[in-house]
Tab-separated table of N, CA and C in Angstrom:
chain	number	residue	atom	x	y	z
A	1127	UNK	N	70.095	70.563	111.198
A	1127	UNK	CA	70.438	71.339	112.388
A	1127	UNK	C	71.852	70.959	112.807
A	1128	UNK	N	72.746	71.961	112.935
A	1128	UNK	CA	74.107	71.641	113.306
A	1128	UNK	C	74.186	71.204	114.765
A	1129	UNK	N	75.198	70.398	115.066
A	1129	UNK	CA	75.391	70.014	116.458
A	1129	UNK	C	75.915	71.233	117.210
A	1130	UNK	N	75.924	71.153	118.523
A	1130	UNK	CA	76.421	72.264	119.326
A	1130	UNK	C	77.927	72.420	119.226
A	1131	UNK	N	78.614	71.366	118.842
A	1131	UNK	CA	80.071	71.427	118.722
A	1131	UNK	C	80.474	72.182	117.465
A	1132	UNK	N	81.498	72.982	117.599
A	1132	UNK	CA	82.031	73.724	116.456
A	1132	UNK	C	83.210	72.949	115.885
A	1133	UNK	N	83.199	72.719	114.586
A	1133	UNK	CA	84.305	72.020	113.946
A	1133	UNK	C	85.486	72.975	113.794
A	1134	UNK	N	86.642	72.425	113.482
A	1134	UNK	CA	87.831	73.247	113.252
A	1134	UNK	C	87.600	74.228	112.105
A	1135	UNK	N	86.951	73.769	111.058
A	1135	UNK	CA	86.662	74.639	109.914
A	1135	UNK	C	85.724	75.768	110.325
A	1136	UNK	N	84.685	75.451	111.085
A	1136	UNK	CA	83.751	76.473	111.541
A	1136	UNK	C	84.455	77.486	112.437
A	1137	UNK	N	85.333	76.999	113.305
A	1137	UNK	CA	86.093	77.875	114.192
A	1137	UNK	C	86.938	78.855	113.376
A	1138	UNK	N	87.657	78.347	112.388
A	1138	UNK	CA	88.500	79.206	111.549
A	1138	UNK	C	87.661	80.255	110.827
A	1139	UNK	N	86.507	79.855	110.336
A	1139	UNK	CA	85.630	80.802	109.652
A	1139	UNK	C	85.102	81.852	110.629
A	1140	UNK	N	84.709	81.410	111.819
A	1140	UNK	CA	84.101	82.312	112.798
A	1140	UNK	C	85.050	83.417	113.232
A	1141	UNK	N	86.338	83.119	113.284
A	1141	UNK	CA	87.288	84.127	113.761
A	1141	UNK	C	87.898	84.947	112.635
A	1142	UNK	N	87.656	84.569	111.387
A	1142	UNK	CA	88.322	85.277	110.298
A	1142	UNK	C	87.376	85.939	109.298
A	1143	UNK	N	86.091	85.677	109.406
A	1143	UNK	CA	85.136	86.217	108.439
A	1143	UNK	C	84.007	86.943	109.154
A	1144	UNK	N	83.259	87.715	108.406
A	1144	UNK	CA	82.118	88.438	108.964
A	1144	UNK	C	81.084	87.447	109.502
A	1145	UNK	N	80.579	87.676	110.704
A	1145	UNK	CA	79.608	86.757	111.305
A	1145	UNK	C	78.407	86.457	110.419
A	1146	UNK	N	77.950	87.458	109.669
A	1146	UNK	CA	76.792	87.249	108.802
A	1146	UNK	C	77.092	86.195	107.733
A	1147	UNK	N	78.297	86.283	107.173
A	1147	UNK	CA	78.690	85.333	106.129
A	1147	UNK	C	78.910	83.942	106.704
A	1148	UNK	N	79.534	83.892	107.867
A	1148	UNK	CA	79.789	82.602	108.520
A	1148	UNK	C	78.469	81.918	108.842
A	1149	UNK	N	77.545	82.670	109.421
A	1149	UNK	CA	76.249	82.096	109.810
A	1149	UNK	C	75.560	81.463	108.615
A	1150	UNK	N	75.542	82.175	107.518
A	1150	UNK	CA	74.896	81.670	106.306
A	1150	UNK	C	75.615	80.418	105.795
A	1151	UNK	N	76.936	80.442	105.833
A	1151	UNK	CA	77.717	79.341	105.272
A	1151	UNK	C	77.618	78.053	106.089
A	1152	UNK	N	77.523	78.179	107.413
A	1152	UNK	CA	77.546	76.978	108.251
A	1152	UNK	C	76.185	76.597	108.818
A	1153	UNK	N	75.157	77.364	108.478
A	1153	UNK	CA	73.813	77.010	108.914
A	1153	UNK	C	73.530	77.295	110.378
A	1154	UNK	N	74.174	78.330	110.910
A	1154	UNK	CA	73.885	78.774	112.272
A	1154	UNK	C	73.361	80.203	112.202
A	1155	UNK	N	72.815	80.673	113.297
A	1155	UNK	CA	72.349	82.049	113.304
A	1155	UNK	C	73.530	82.993	113.500
A	1156	UNK	N	73.328	84.236	113.084
A	1156	UNK	CA	74.368	85.244	113.277
A	1156	UNK	C	74.641	85.414	114.768
A	1157	UNK	N	73.591	85.336	115.574
A	1157	UNK	CA	73.748	85.468	117.022
A	1157	UNK	C	74.614	84.348	117.577
A	1158	UNK	N	74.466	83.139	117.046
A	1158	UNK	CA	75.299	82.025	117.498
A	1158	UNK	C	76.769	82.280	117.184
A	1159	UNK	N	77.030	82.843	116.017
A	1159	UNK	CA	78.410	83.140	115.638
A	1159	UNK	C	78.966	84.249	116.531
A	1160	UNK	N	78.181	85.319	116.746
A	1160	UNK	CA	78.636	86.396	117.625
A	1160	UNK	C	78.909	85.858	119.023
A	1161	UNK	N	78.015	85.037	119.539
A	1161	UNK	CA	78.184	84.480	120.883
A	1161	UNK	C	79.450	83.637	120.962
A	1162	UNK	N	79.686	82.832	119.944
A	1162	UNK	CA	80.888	82.004	119.903
A	1162	UNK	C	82.139	82.881	119.936
A	1163	UNK	N	82.144	83.926	119.104
A	1163	UNK	CA	83.292	84.839	119.057
A	1163	UNK	C	83.497	85.514	120.412
A	1164	UNK	N	82.417	85.949	121.026
A	1164	UNK	CA	82.496	86.640	122.306
A	1164	UNK	C	82.987	85.706	123.412
A	1165	UNK	N	82.400	84.502	123.486
A	1165	UNK	CA	82.786	83.531	124.518
A	1165	UNK	C	84.239	83.122	124.415
A	1166	UNK	N	84.761	83.119	123.194
A	1166	UNK	CA	86.135	82.669	122.990
A	1166	UNK	C	87.131	83.820	122.886
A	1167	UNK	N	86.722	85.018	123.226
A	1167	UNK	CA	87.622	86.155	123.311
A	1167	UNK	C	88.033	86.779	121.988
A	1168	UNK	N	87.299	86.523	120.922
A	1168	UNK	CA	87.665	87.092	119.624
A	1168	UNK	C	87.046	88.462	119.405
A	1169	UNK	N	86.139	88.851	120.263
A	1169	UNK	CA	85.592	90.198	120.260
A	1169	UNK	C	85.278	90.540	121.706
A	1170	UNK	N	85.555	91.757	122.099
A	1170	UNK	CA	85.298	92.143	123.484
A	1170	UNK	C	83.981	92.876	123.637
A	1171	UNK	N	83.500	93.452	122.565
A	1171	UNK	CA	82.238	94.161	122.604
A	1171	UNK	C	81.332	93.615	121.519
A	1172	UNK	N	80.372	92.797	121.897
A	1172	UNK	CA	79.492	92.275	120.864
A	1172	UNK	C	78.659	93.397	120.259
A	1173	UNK	N	78.742	93.552	118.965
A	1173	UNK	CA	77.962	94.552	118.247
A	1173	UNK	C	76.950	93.788	117.415
A	1174	UNK	N	75.821	93.558	118.005
A	1174	UNK	CA	74.870	92.661	117.390
A	1174	UNK	C	74.118	93.251	116.203
A	1175	UNK	N	74.084	94.563	116.088
A	1175	UNK	CA	73.360	95.183	114.990
A	1175	UNK	C	74.307	95.995	114.127
A	1176	UNK	N	74.374	95.648	112.863
A	1176	UNK	CA	75.194	96.388	111.910
A	1176	UNK	C	74.357	97.520	111.317
A	1177	UNK	N	74.991	98.469	110.640
A	1177	UNK	CA	74.210	99.511	109.958
A	1177	UNK	C	73.222	98.914	108.951
A	1178	UNK	N	73.602	97.818	108.313
A	1178	UNK	CA	72.694	97.153	107.374
A	1178	UNK	C	71.483	96.587	108.109
A	1179	UNK	N	71.723	96.053	109.309
A	1179	UNK	CA	70.613	95.549	110.125
A	1179	UNK	C	69.648	96.685	110.457
A	1180	UNK	N	70.216	97.827	110.846
A	1180	UNK	CA	69.371	98.974	111.188
A	1180	UNK	C	68.498	99.378	109.998
A	1181	UNK	N	69.101	99.447	108.825
A	1181	UNK	CA	68.345	99.810	107.626
A	1181	UNK	C	67.240	98.792	107.350
A	1182	UNK	N	67.572	97.529	107.523
A	1182	UNK	CA	66.590	96.474	107.260
A	1182	UNK	C	65.422	96.548	108.234
A	1183	UNK	N	65.727	96.769	109.507
A	1183	UNK	CA	64.663	96.882	110.512
A	1183	UNK	C	63.712	98.018	110.153
A	1184	UNK	N	64.296	99.186	109.878
A	1184	UNK	CA	63.461	100.359	109.609
A	1184	UNK	C	62.694	100.210	108.291
A	1185	UNK	N	63.323	99.619	107.308
A	1185	UNK	CA	62.657	99.411	106.022
A	1185	UNK	C	61.478	98.448	106.163
A	1186	UNK	N	61.717	97.351	106.872
A	1186	UNK	CA	60.637	96.377	107.050
A	1186	UNK	C	59.502	96.970	107.877
A	1187	UNK	N	59.850	97.780	108.859
A	1187	UNK	CA	58.816	98.389	109.692
A	1187	UNK	C	57.987	99.386	108.882
A	1188	UNK	N	58.663	100.177	108.023
A	1188	UNK	CA	57.941	101.104	107.155
A	1188	UNK	C	57.017	100.357	106.190
A	1189	UNK	N	57.375	99.115	105.876
A	1189	UNK	CA	56.543	98.290	104.987
A	1189	UNK	C	55.457	97.541	105.766
A	1190	UNK	N	55.251	97.955	107.009
A	1190	UNK	CA	54.184	97.420	107.870
A	1190	UNK	C	54.381	95.969	108.299
A	1191	UNK	N	55.628	95.508	108.350
A	1191	UNK	CA	55.884	94.185	108.916
A	1191	UNK	C	55.770	94.279	110.437
A	1192	UNK	N	55.317	93.212	111.045
A	1192	UNK	CA	55.229	93.180	112.506
A	1192	UNK	C	56.620	92.959	113.089
A	1193	UNK	N	56.751	93.235	114.386
A	1193	UNK	CA	58.040	92.981	115.054
A	1193	UNK	C	58.396	91.507	114.943
A	1194	UNK	N	57.412	90.663	115.055
A	1194	UNK	CA	57.655	89.221	114.962
A	1194	UNK	C	58.171	88.844	113.570
A	1195	UNK	N	57.572	89.386	112.528
A	1195	UNK	CA	58.027	89.090	111.162
A	1195	UNK	C	59.456	89.568	110.930
A	1196	UNK	N	59.754	90.764	111.437
A	1196	UNK	CA	61.118	91.297	111.285
A	1196	UNK	C	62.099	90.405	112.034
A	1197	UNK	N	61.729	90.044	113.242
A	1197	UNK	CA	62.600	89.198	114.063
A	1197	UNK	C	62.871	87.855	113.386
A	1198	UNK	N	61.833	87.247	112.848
A	1198	UNK	CA	61.997	85.955	112.183
A	1198	UNK	C	62.911	86.089	110.964
A	1199	UNK	N	62.760	87.164	110.214
A	1199	UNK	CA	63.574	87.365	109.014
A	1199	UNK	C	65.044	87.583	109.362
A	1200	UNK	N	65.297	88.117	110.559
A	1200	UNK	CA	66.664	88.453	110.943
A	1200	UNK	C	67.273	87.459	111.923
A	1201	UNK	N	66.506	86.464	112.340
A	1201	UNK	CA	67.026	85.481	113.293
A	1201	UNK	C	67.240	86.072	114.673
A	1202	UNK	N	66.335	86.943	115.084
A	1202	UNK	CA	66.437	87.619	116.371
A	1202	UNK	C	65.102	87.528	117.103
A	1203	UNK	N	65.037	88.134	118.273
A	1203	UNK	CA	63.773	88.166	118.995
A	1203	UNK	C	63.014	89.444	118.634
A	1204	UNK	N	61.698	89.390	118.798
A	1204	UNK	CA	60.873	90.564	118.511
A	1204	UNK	C	61.252	91.719	119.437
A	1205	UNK	N	61.528	91.405	120.680
A	1205	UNK	CA	61.919	92.443	121.638
A	1205	UNK	C	63.212	93.137	121.256
A	1206	UNK	N	64.159	92.364	120.742
A	1206	UNK	CA	65.451	92.969	120.395
A	1206	UNK	C	65.330	93.901	119.199
A	1207	UNK	N	64.537	93.525	118.197
A	1207	UNK	CA	64.402	94.412	117.031
A	1207	UNK	C	63.550	95.637	117.381
A	1208	UNK	N	62.570	95.472	118.235
A	1208	UNK	CA	61.756	96.612	118.648
A	1208	UNK	C	62.610	97.593	119.463
A	1209	UNK	N	63.411	97.069	120.355
A	1209	UNK	CA	64.299	97.907	121.155
A	1209	UNK	C	65.303	98.635	120.270
A	1210	UNK	N	65.850	97.927	119.294
A	1210	UNK	CA	66.808	98.554	118.390
A	1210	UNK	C	66.142	99.657	117.567
A	1211	UNK	N	64.939	99.437	117.109
A	1211	UNK	CA	64.219	100.458	116.348
A	1211	UNK	C	64.001	101.709	117.199
A	1212	UNK	N	63.693	101.533	118.463
A	1212	UNK	CA	63.517	102.678	119.358
A	1212	UNK	C	64.826	103.448	119.504
A	1213	UNK	N	65.941	102.739	119.618
A	1213	UNK	CA	67.252	103.392	119.730
A	1213	UNK	C	67.591	104.147	118.450
A	1214	UNK	N	67.271	103.554	117.318
A	1214	UNK	CA	67.526	104.215	116.026
A	1214	UNK	C	66.718	105.504	115.949
A	1215	UNK	N	65.451	105.442	116.318
A	1215	UNK	CA	64.581	106.629	116.274
A	1215	UNK	C	65.091	107.716	117.203
A	1216	UNK	N	65.513	107.325	118.423
A	1216	UNK	CA	66.049	108.317	119.354
A	1216	UNK	C	67.291	108.980	118.793
A	1217	UNK	N	68.164	108.188	118.168
A	1217	UNK	CA	69.393	108.732	117.570
A	1217	UNK	C	69.064	109.692	116.435
A	1218	UNK	N	68.069	109.342	115.634
A	1218	UNK	CA	67.671	110.207	114.515
A	1218	UNK	C	67.086	111.517	115.014
A	1219	UNK	N	66.428	111.479	116.173
A	1219	UNK	CA	65.802	112.678	116.741
A	1219	UNK	C	66.779	113.477	117.611
A	1220	UNK	N	67.976	112.944	117.787
A	1220	UNK	CA	68.967	113.631	118.615
A	1220	UNK	C	68.788	113.415	120.093
A	1221	UNK	N	67.911	112.491	120.467
A	1221	UNK	CA	67.695	112.166	121.888
A	1221	UNK	C	68.765	111.185	122.338
A	1222	UNK	N	68.949	111.092	123.591
A	1222	UNK	CA	69.924	110.135	124.136
A	1222	UNK	C	69.230	109.086	124.915
C-alpha cells in the first residue's frame, strides 16, 4: 500500500501520462490519480469515466455482473457505476 505522500517521480507521471496508466504503474487507484491532478490544478474538469470505462460498464452489466462486481473491477463505488450506466442509457435513448 503506497503512503499518502506522492514522490517526485509519481508527481511527474501524474501530470504527464494518462491517469489509468499512472494508477497501474504506481499502485494507486485511477480515482486517486484524478483527485491528485484536480487538487493540484492539472485538470479543471475531472472526467472520471472514459469511453472505454463506459464500454466496460455496459459489457460487464450485459454479462450479468452485479454493480458491486463492476465497481470492484474498476476501482469505483457501486453507486458511481450504476449512476454512470443510467446516464449512458439515457444518452443512447436520446433523453437528457
